[in-house]
Coordinates of N, CA and C in Angstrom, one line a residue:
M27 N -4.8 -3.9 16.8 CA -5.1 -5.4 16.4 C -4.3 -6.1 17.3
P28 N -5.0 -7.3 17.9 CA -4.2 -8.4 19.0 C -3.4 -9.1 18.2
A29 N -2.2 -9.3 18.9 CA -1.2 -9.7 18.1 C -1.3 -11.1 17.3
S30 N -2.3 -12.0 17.9 CA -3.0 -13.1 16.9 C -3.5 -12.9 15.6
R31 N -4.6 -11.8 15.7 CA -4.9 -11.4 14.6 C -4.0 -10.9 13.5
A32 N -3.3 -10.1 14.0 CA -2.2 -9.4 13.3 C -1.2 -10.7 12.7
D33 N -0.6 -11.5 13.2 CA -0.1 -12.6 12.6 C -0.9 -13.2 11.9
D34 N -2.3 -13.6 12.0 CA -2.8 -14.5 11.0 C -3.0 -13.7 9.7
A35 N -3.6 -12.5 9.6 CA -3.1 -11.4 8.4 C -2.0 -11.5 8.1
H36 N -0.9 -11.7 8.7 CA 0.6 -11.8 8.1 C 0.8 -12.6 7.6
R37 N 0.3 -14.0 7.9 CA 0.3 -15.6 7.3 C -0.4 -15.6 6.3
I38 N -1.7 -15.0 5.9 CA -2.3 -14.7 4.9 C -2.0 -14.0 3.7
F39 N -1.1 -13.0 3.9 CA -0.7 -12.3 3.1 C 0.8 -12.5 2.5
S40 N 1.5 -13.3 3.1 CA 2.8 -13.6 2.6 C 2.7 -15.2 2.0
G41 N 3.4 -14.9 1.0 CA 3.5 -16.0 0.1 C 2.5 -15.8 -1.2
I42 N 1.6 -15.1 -1.4 CA 0.7 -14.3 -2.6 C 1.0 -13.3 -3.2
G43 N 2.0 -12.4 -3.2 CA 2.3 -11.2 -3.6 C 2.1 -11.6 -5.3
A44 N 2.6 -12.5 -6.0 CA 2.8 -12.6 -7.4 C 1.3 -13.0 -7.9
T45 N 0.3 -13.3 -7.0 CA -0.9 -13.9 -7.6 C -2.2 -12.6 -7.1
Y46 N -1.6 -11.9 -5.9 CA -2.4 -11.1 -5.3 C -3.3 -9.9 -6.2
E47 N -2.7 -9.4 -7.1 CA -3.5 -8.7 -8.2 C -4.7 -9.1 -8.6
R48 N -4.3 -10.2 -9.2 CA -5.1 -11.2 -10.1 C -6.5 -11.8 -9.2
A49 N -5.8 -12.3 -8.1 CA -7.3 -12.6 -7.1 C -8.0 -11.5 -6.7
G50 N -7.3 -10.2 -6.4 CA -7.9 -9.2 -6.2 C -9.1 -8.5 -6.9
A51 N -8.8 -8.8 -8.1 CA -9.4 -8.3 -9.4 C -11.0 -9.4 -9.7
L52 N -10.5 -10.4 -9.3 CA -11.2 -11.4 -9.5 C -12.4 -11.8 -8.3
L53 N -11.7 -11.4 -7.1 CA -12.7 -11.6 -5.9 C -13.8 -10.3 -5.8
S54 N -13.1 -9.0 -6.0 CA -13.9 -8.0 -6.4 C -15.0 -7.5 -7.5
F55 N -14.8 -8.8 -8.3 CA -15.8 -8.5 -9.6 C -15.1 -7.5 -10.6
G56 N -13.9 -7.4 -10.2 CA -13.7 -6.1 -11.3 C -13.4 -4.9 -10.7
Q57 N -14.0 -4.7 -9.7 CA -14.2 -3.4 -9.0 C -13.4 -2.7 -8.3
D58 N -12.1 -3.6 -8.2 CA -10.6 -3.0 -7.4 C -10.2 -1.8 -8.0
A59 N -10.2 -2.2 -9.5 CA -9.4 -0.6 -10.0 C -10.4 0.8 -9.7
R60 N -11.6 0.6 -9.6 CA -12.9 1.5 -9.8 C -12.4 2.3 -8.3
W61 N -12.4 1.3 -7.1 CA -12.2 1.4 -5.9 C -10.6 2.3 -5.5
R62 N -9.9 1.7 -6.3 CA -8.5 2.6 -6.1 C -8.5 3.8 -6.6
E63 N -9.0 3.7 -7.9 CA -9.1 5.3 -8.4 C -10.1 6.2 -7.8
R64 N -10.8 5.9 -6.8 CA -11.6 6.9 -6.2 C -11.1 7.3 -5.0
L65 N -10.2 6.2 -4.2 CA -9.3 6.9 -3.2 C -8.4 7.8 -3.7
V66 N -7.9 7.2 -4.6 CA -6.5 8.2 -5.2 C -7.2 9.6 -5.5
S67 N -8.7 9.7 -6.3 CA -9.4 10.8 -6.5 C -9.5 11.8 -5.6
L68 N -9.6 11.2 -4.2 CA -9.9 11.9 -3.1 C -8.8 12.6 -2.2
L69 N -8.1 12.2 -2.5 CA -6.5 12.6 -2.1 C -6.3 14.0 -2.7
D70 N -6.0 14.7 -1.7 CA -5.4 16.2 -2.4 C -4.2 16.4 -2.0
A71 N -3.1 15.8 -2.8 CA -1.7 15.9 -2.7 C -1.4 16.7 -4.0
G72 N -0.2 17.7 -3.2 CA 0.5 18.4 -4.2 C 1.8 17.9 -4.7
S73 N 2.5 18.6 -5.6 CA 3.6 17.8 -6.2 C 4.7 17.8 -5.1
D74 N 4.7 19.1 -4.1 CA 5.7 18.8 -3.1 C 5.3 17.9 -1.7
D75 N 4.2 17.3 -1.9 CA 3.9 16.6 -0.7 C 4.2 15.1 -0.6
A76 N 4.4 14.6 0.7 CA 5.0 13.5 1.1 C 3.6 12.6 1.3
V77 N 3.7 11.3 0.8 CA 2.3 10.8 1.0 C 2.8 9.1 1.8
L78 N 2.4 8.5 2.5 CA 2.6 7.0 3.1 C 1.5 6.1 2.8
D79 N 1.9 5.3 2.0 CA 0.9 4.3 1.9 C 1.0 3.1 2.7
V80 N 0.4 3.0 3.6 CA 0.3 1.7 4.4 C -0.3 0.5 4.0
A81 N 0.3 -0.7 4.4 CA -0.1 -2.1 4.0 C 0.0 -1.7 2.3
T82 N 0.6 -1.5 1.7 CA 0.8 -1.0 0.1 C 0.7 -2.4 -0.6
G83 N 0.9 -3.2 -0.1 CA 0.7 -4.6 -0.5 C 1.6 -4.8 -1.8
T84 N 1.1 -4.8 -3.0 CA 2.0 -4.9 -4.3 C 2.1 -3.5 -4.7
G85 N 1.5 -2.4 -4.1 CA 1.9 -1.2 -4.5 C 1.2 -0.1 -5.5
L86 N -0.3 -1.2 -5.9 CA -0.9 -0.3 -6.9 C -1.6 1.1 -6.3
V87 N -1.7 1.2 -5.3 CA -2.2 2.8 -4.5 C -1.1 3.6 -4.8
A88 N 0.3 3.5 -4.2 CA 1.0 3.8 -4.4 C 1.6 4.4 -5.7
R89 N 1.5 3.4 -6.7 CA 1.8 3.9 -7.8 C 0.8 4.5 -8.7
A90 N -0.3 4.6 -8.2 CA -1.4 5.4 -8.8 C -1.3 6.9 -8.4
I91 N -1.1 7.1 -7.0 CA -0.7 8.2 -6.4 C 0.6 9.0 -7.1
A92 N 1.6 8.3 -7.1 CA 2.8 8.9 -7.5 C 2.8 9.4 -8.9
E93 N 1.6 8.7 -9.8 CA 1.4 8.8 -11.2 C 0.5 10.1 -11.4
R94 N 0.0 10.4 -10.5 CA -1.6 11.3 -10.8 C -0.8 12.8 -10.1
Y95 N -0.2 12.4 -8.9 CA 0.4 13.8 -8.1 C 1.4 14.0 -8.2
R96 N 2.4 13.2 -9.1 CA 3.9 13.7 -9.4 C 4.6 14.1 -7.7
C97 N 4.2 13.4 -6.6 CA 4.7 13.4 -5.4 C 5.4 12.6 -4.8
Q98 N 6.0 12.8 -3.5 CA 6.7 11.6 -3.2 C 6.1 10.7 -2.6
V99 N 6.0 9.4 -2.6 CA 5.3 8.1 -2.1 C 6.0 7.2 -1.4
V100 N 6.0 6.7 -0.1 CA 6.6 5.6 0.4 C 5.7 4.7 0.8
G101 N 5.8 3.3 0.5 CA 5.0 2.0 0.3 C 5.4 1.4 1.7
L102 N 4.6 1.3 2.5 CA 4.9 0.3 3.6 C 4.2 -1.0 3.9
D103 N 4.5 -2.1 4.2 CA 4.1 -3.6 4.3 C 4.7 -4.1 5.3
R104 N 3.6 -5.2 5.6 CA 4.9 -5.9 6.9 C 5.4 -6.9 6.2
S105 N 4.4 -7.5 4.6 CA 4.8 -8.8 4.0 C 5.9 -8.4 3.1
A106 N 7.0 -9.0 3.0 CA 8.7 -9.1 2.3 C 7.8 -9.5 0.8
D107 N 7.0 -10.5 0.9 CA 6.7 -11.1 -0.4 C 5.8 -10.0 -1.0
M108 N 4.7 -9.4 -0.5 CA 4.0 -8.3 -1.3 C 5.0 -7.5 -1.5
L109 N 6.0 -6.6 -0.6 CA 6.8 -5.7 -1.2 C 7.8 -6.2 -2.2
G110 N 8.1 -7.4 -2.1 CA 8.5 -7.9 -3.3 C 8.3 -8.0 -4.7
A111 N 6.9 -8.0 -4.7 CA 6.0 -8.0 -5.8 C 5.6 -6.0 -6.2
A112 N 5.6 -5.5 -5.3 CA 5.5 -4.0 -5.8 C 7.0 -3.6 -6.1
A113 N 8.1 -4.1 -5.8 CA 9.3 -3.4 -6.2 C 9.6 -4.3 -7.9
A114 N 9.2 -5.4 -7.9 CA 9.4 -6.0 -9.4 C 8.4 -5.1 -10.3
R115 N 7.2 -4.5 -9.9 CA 6.5 -3.5 -10.7 C 6.9 -2.3 -11.1
D116 N 7.5 -2.0 -9.8 CA 8.2 -0.2 -9.8 C 8.9 -0.1 -8.9
G117 N 10.3 0.3 -9.3 CA 11.8 0.3 -8.7 C 11.8 1.5 -8.0
H118 N 10.9 2.5 -8.5 CA 10.7 4.0 -8.3 C 10.4 4.5 -7.1
I119 N 9.4 3.8 -6.2 CA 8.8 4.1 -5.3 C 9.8 3.5 -4.1
P120 N 10.1 4.4 -3.0 CA 10.8 3.6 -1.9 C 9.5 2.4 -1.0
L121 N 10.1 1.5 -0.9 CA 9.7 0.5 0.1 C 10.0 0.3 1.5
V122 N 9.3 0.3 2.4 CA 9.6 -0.2 4.1 C 8.8 -1.3 4.3
R123 N 9.4 -2.2 4.8 CA 9.1 -3.2 5.6 C 8.9 -2.9 6.8
A124 N 7.5 -2.9 7.5 CA 7.4 -2.7 9.0 C 6.2 -2.9 9.1
R125 N 5.7 -2.9 10.3 CA 4.2 -2.5 10.9 C 3.5 -1.6 11.0
A126 N 2.2 -1.4 10.7 CA 1.2 -0.5 10.7 C 1.2 0.1 11.9
E127 N 1.4 -0.7 13.1 CA 1.3 -0.4 14.6 C 2.4 0.3 15.0
S128 N 3.5 0.5 14.4 CA 4.8 0.9 14.9 C 5.7 1.7 13.7
L129 N 5.1 2.7 13.3 CA 5.8 3.4 12.0 C 7.2 3.8 12.1
P130 N 8.0 3.5 11.6 CA 9.4 3.8 11.6 C 9.8 5.3 11.3
F131 N 8.9 6.2 11.5 CA 9.2 7.4 10.9 C 8.7 8.7 12.1
P132 N 9.8 9.8 12.1 CA 9.3 10.5 12.8 C 7.9 11.2 12.9
D133 N 7.4 12.0 13.6 CA 6.1 12.1 13.6 C 6.0 13.5 12.6
E134 N 4.8 13.7 11.8 CA 4.7 14.6 10.5 C 5.7 14.6 9.5
S135 N 6.2 13.3 9.1 CA 6.9 13.1 8.1 C 6.3 13.0 6.6
F136 N 4.9 13.1 6.9 CA 4.0 12.6 5.7 C 3.0 14.0 5.8
D137 N 2.7 14.2 4.5 CA 1.5 15.2 4.3 C 0.0 14.4 4.3
H138 N 0.3 13.3 4.1 CA -1.0 12.4 3.9 C -0.5 10.7 3.9
L139 N -1.6 10.1 4.6 CA -1.6 8.7 4.7 C -2.7 8.0 4.1
T140 N -2.3 6.9 3.1 CA -3.4 5.9 2.4 C -3.3 4.8 3.2
F141 N -4.2 4.0 3.1 CA -4.5 2.4 3.1 C -5.8 2.0 2.9
T142 N -5.6 0.9 2.3 CA -7.1 0.4 1.5 C -7.6 -0.9 2.1
Y143 N -6.4 -2.1 2.6 CA -7.1 -3.3 3.4 C -6.3 -3.5 4.4
L144 N -5.7 -2.3 5.6 CA -5.0 -2.4 6.4 C -6.1 -3.2 7.5
L145 N -7.3 -2.8 7.9 CA -8.3 -3.1 8.5 C -8.9 -4.3 8.6
R146 N -8.6 -5.1 7.9 CA -9.2 -6.5 8.0 C -9.5 -7.4 9.1

């Protein structure tokens, strides 16, 4: 993504962590939970697997994966505000502030990678 578009996306999602989930539910006419469940159900993770949820936002997908598969999940997002909201809801999932274009992990650190709204 060009730097200006990435910066625009960062500005949009900074400062809305506290209201993001409510806004997402309203804007999707309540379908966001269904979409999230569908994504999680398509993942074939085992309890020994590691999953990276890129653009984790408030961590809804990361939490759903951890609850369903009892595996290691790491949430990654560029927005400190979103990660703050994720941490406030669940202190058990490791959260990393970084850009999707420059993951701070060695190759093959994860068995699965998920994202929902990364490519806006």
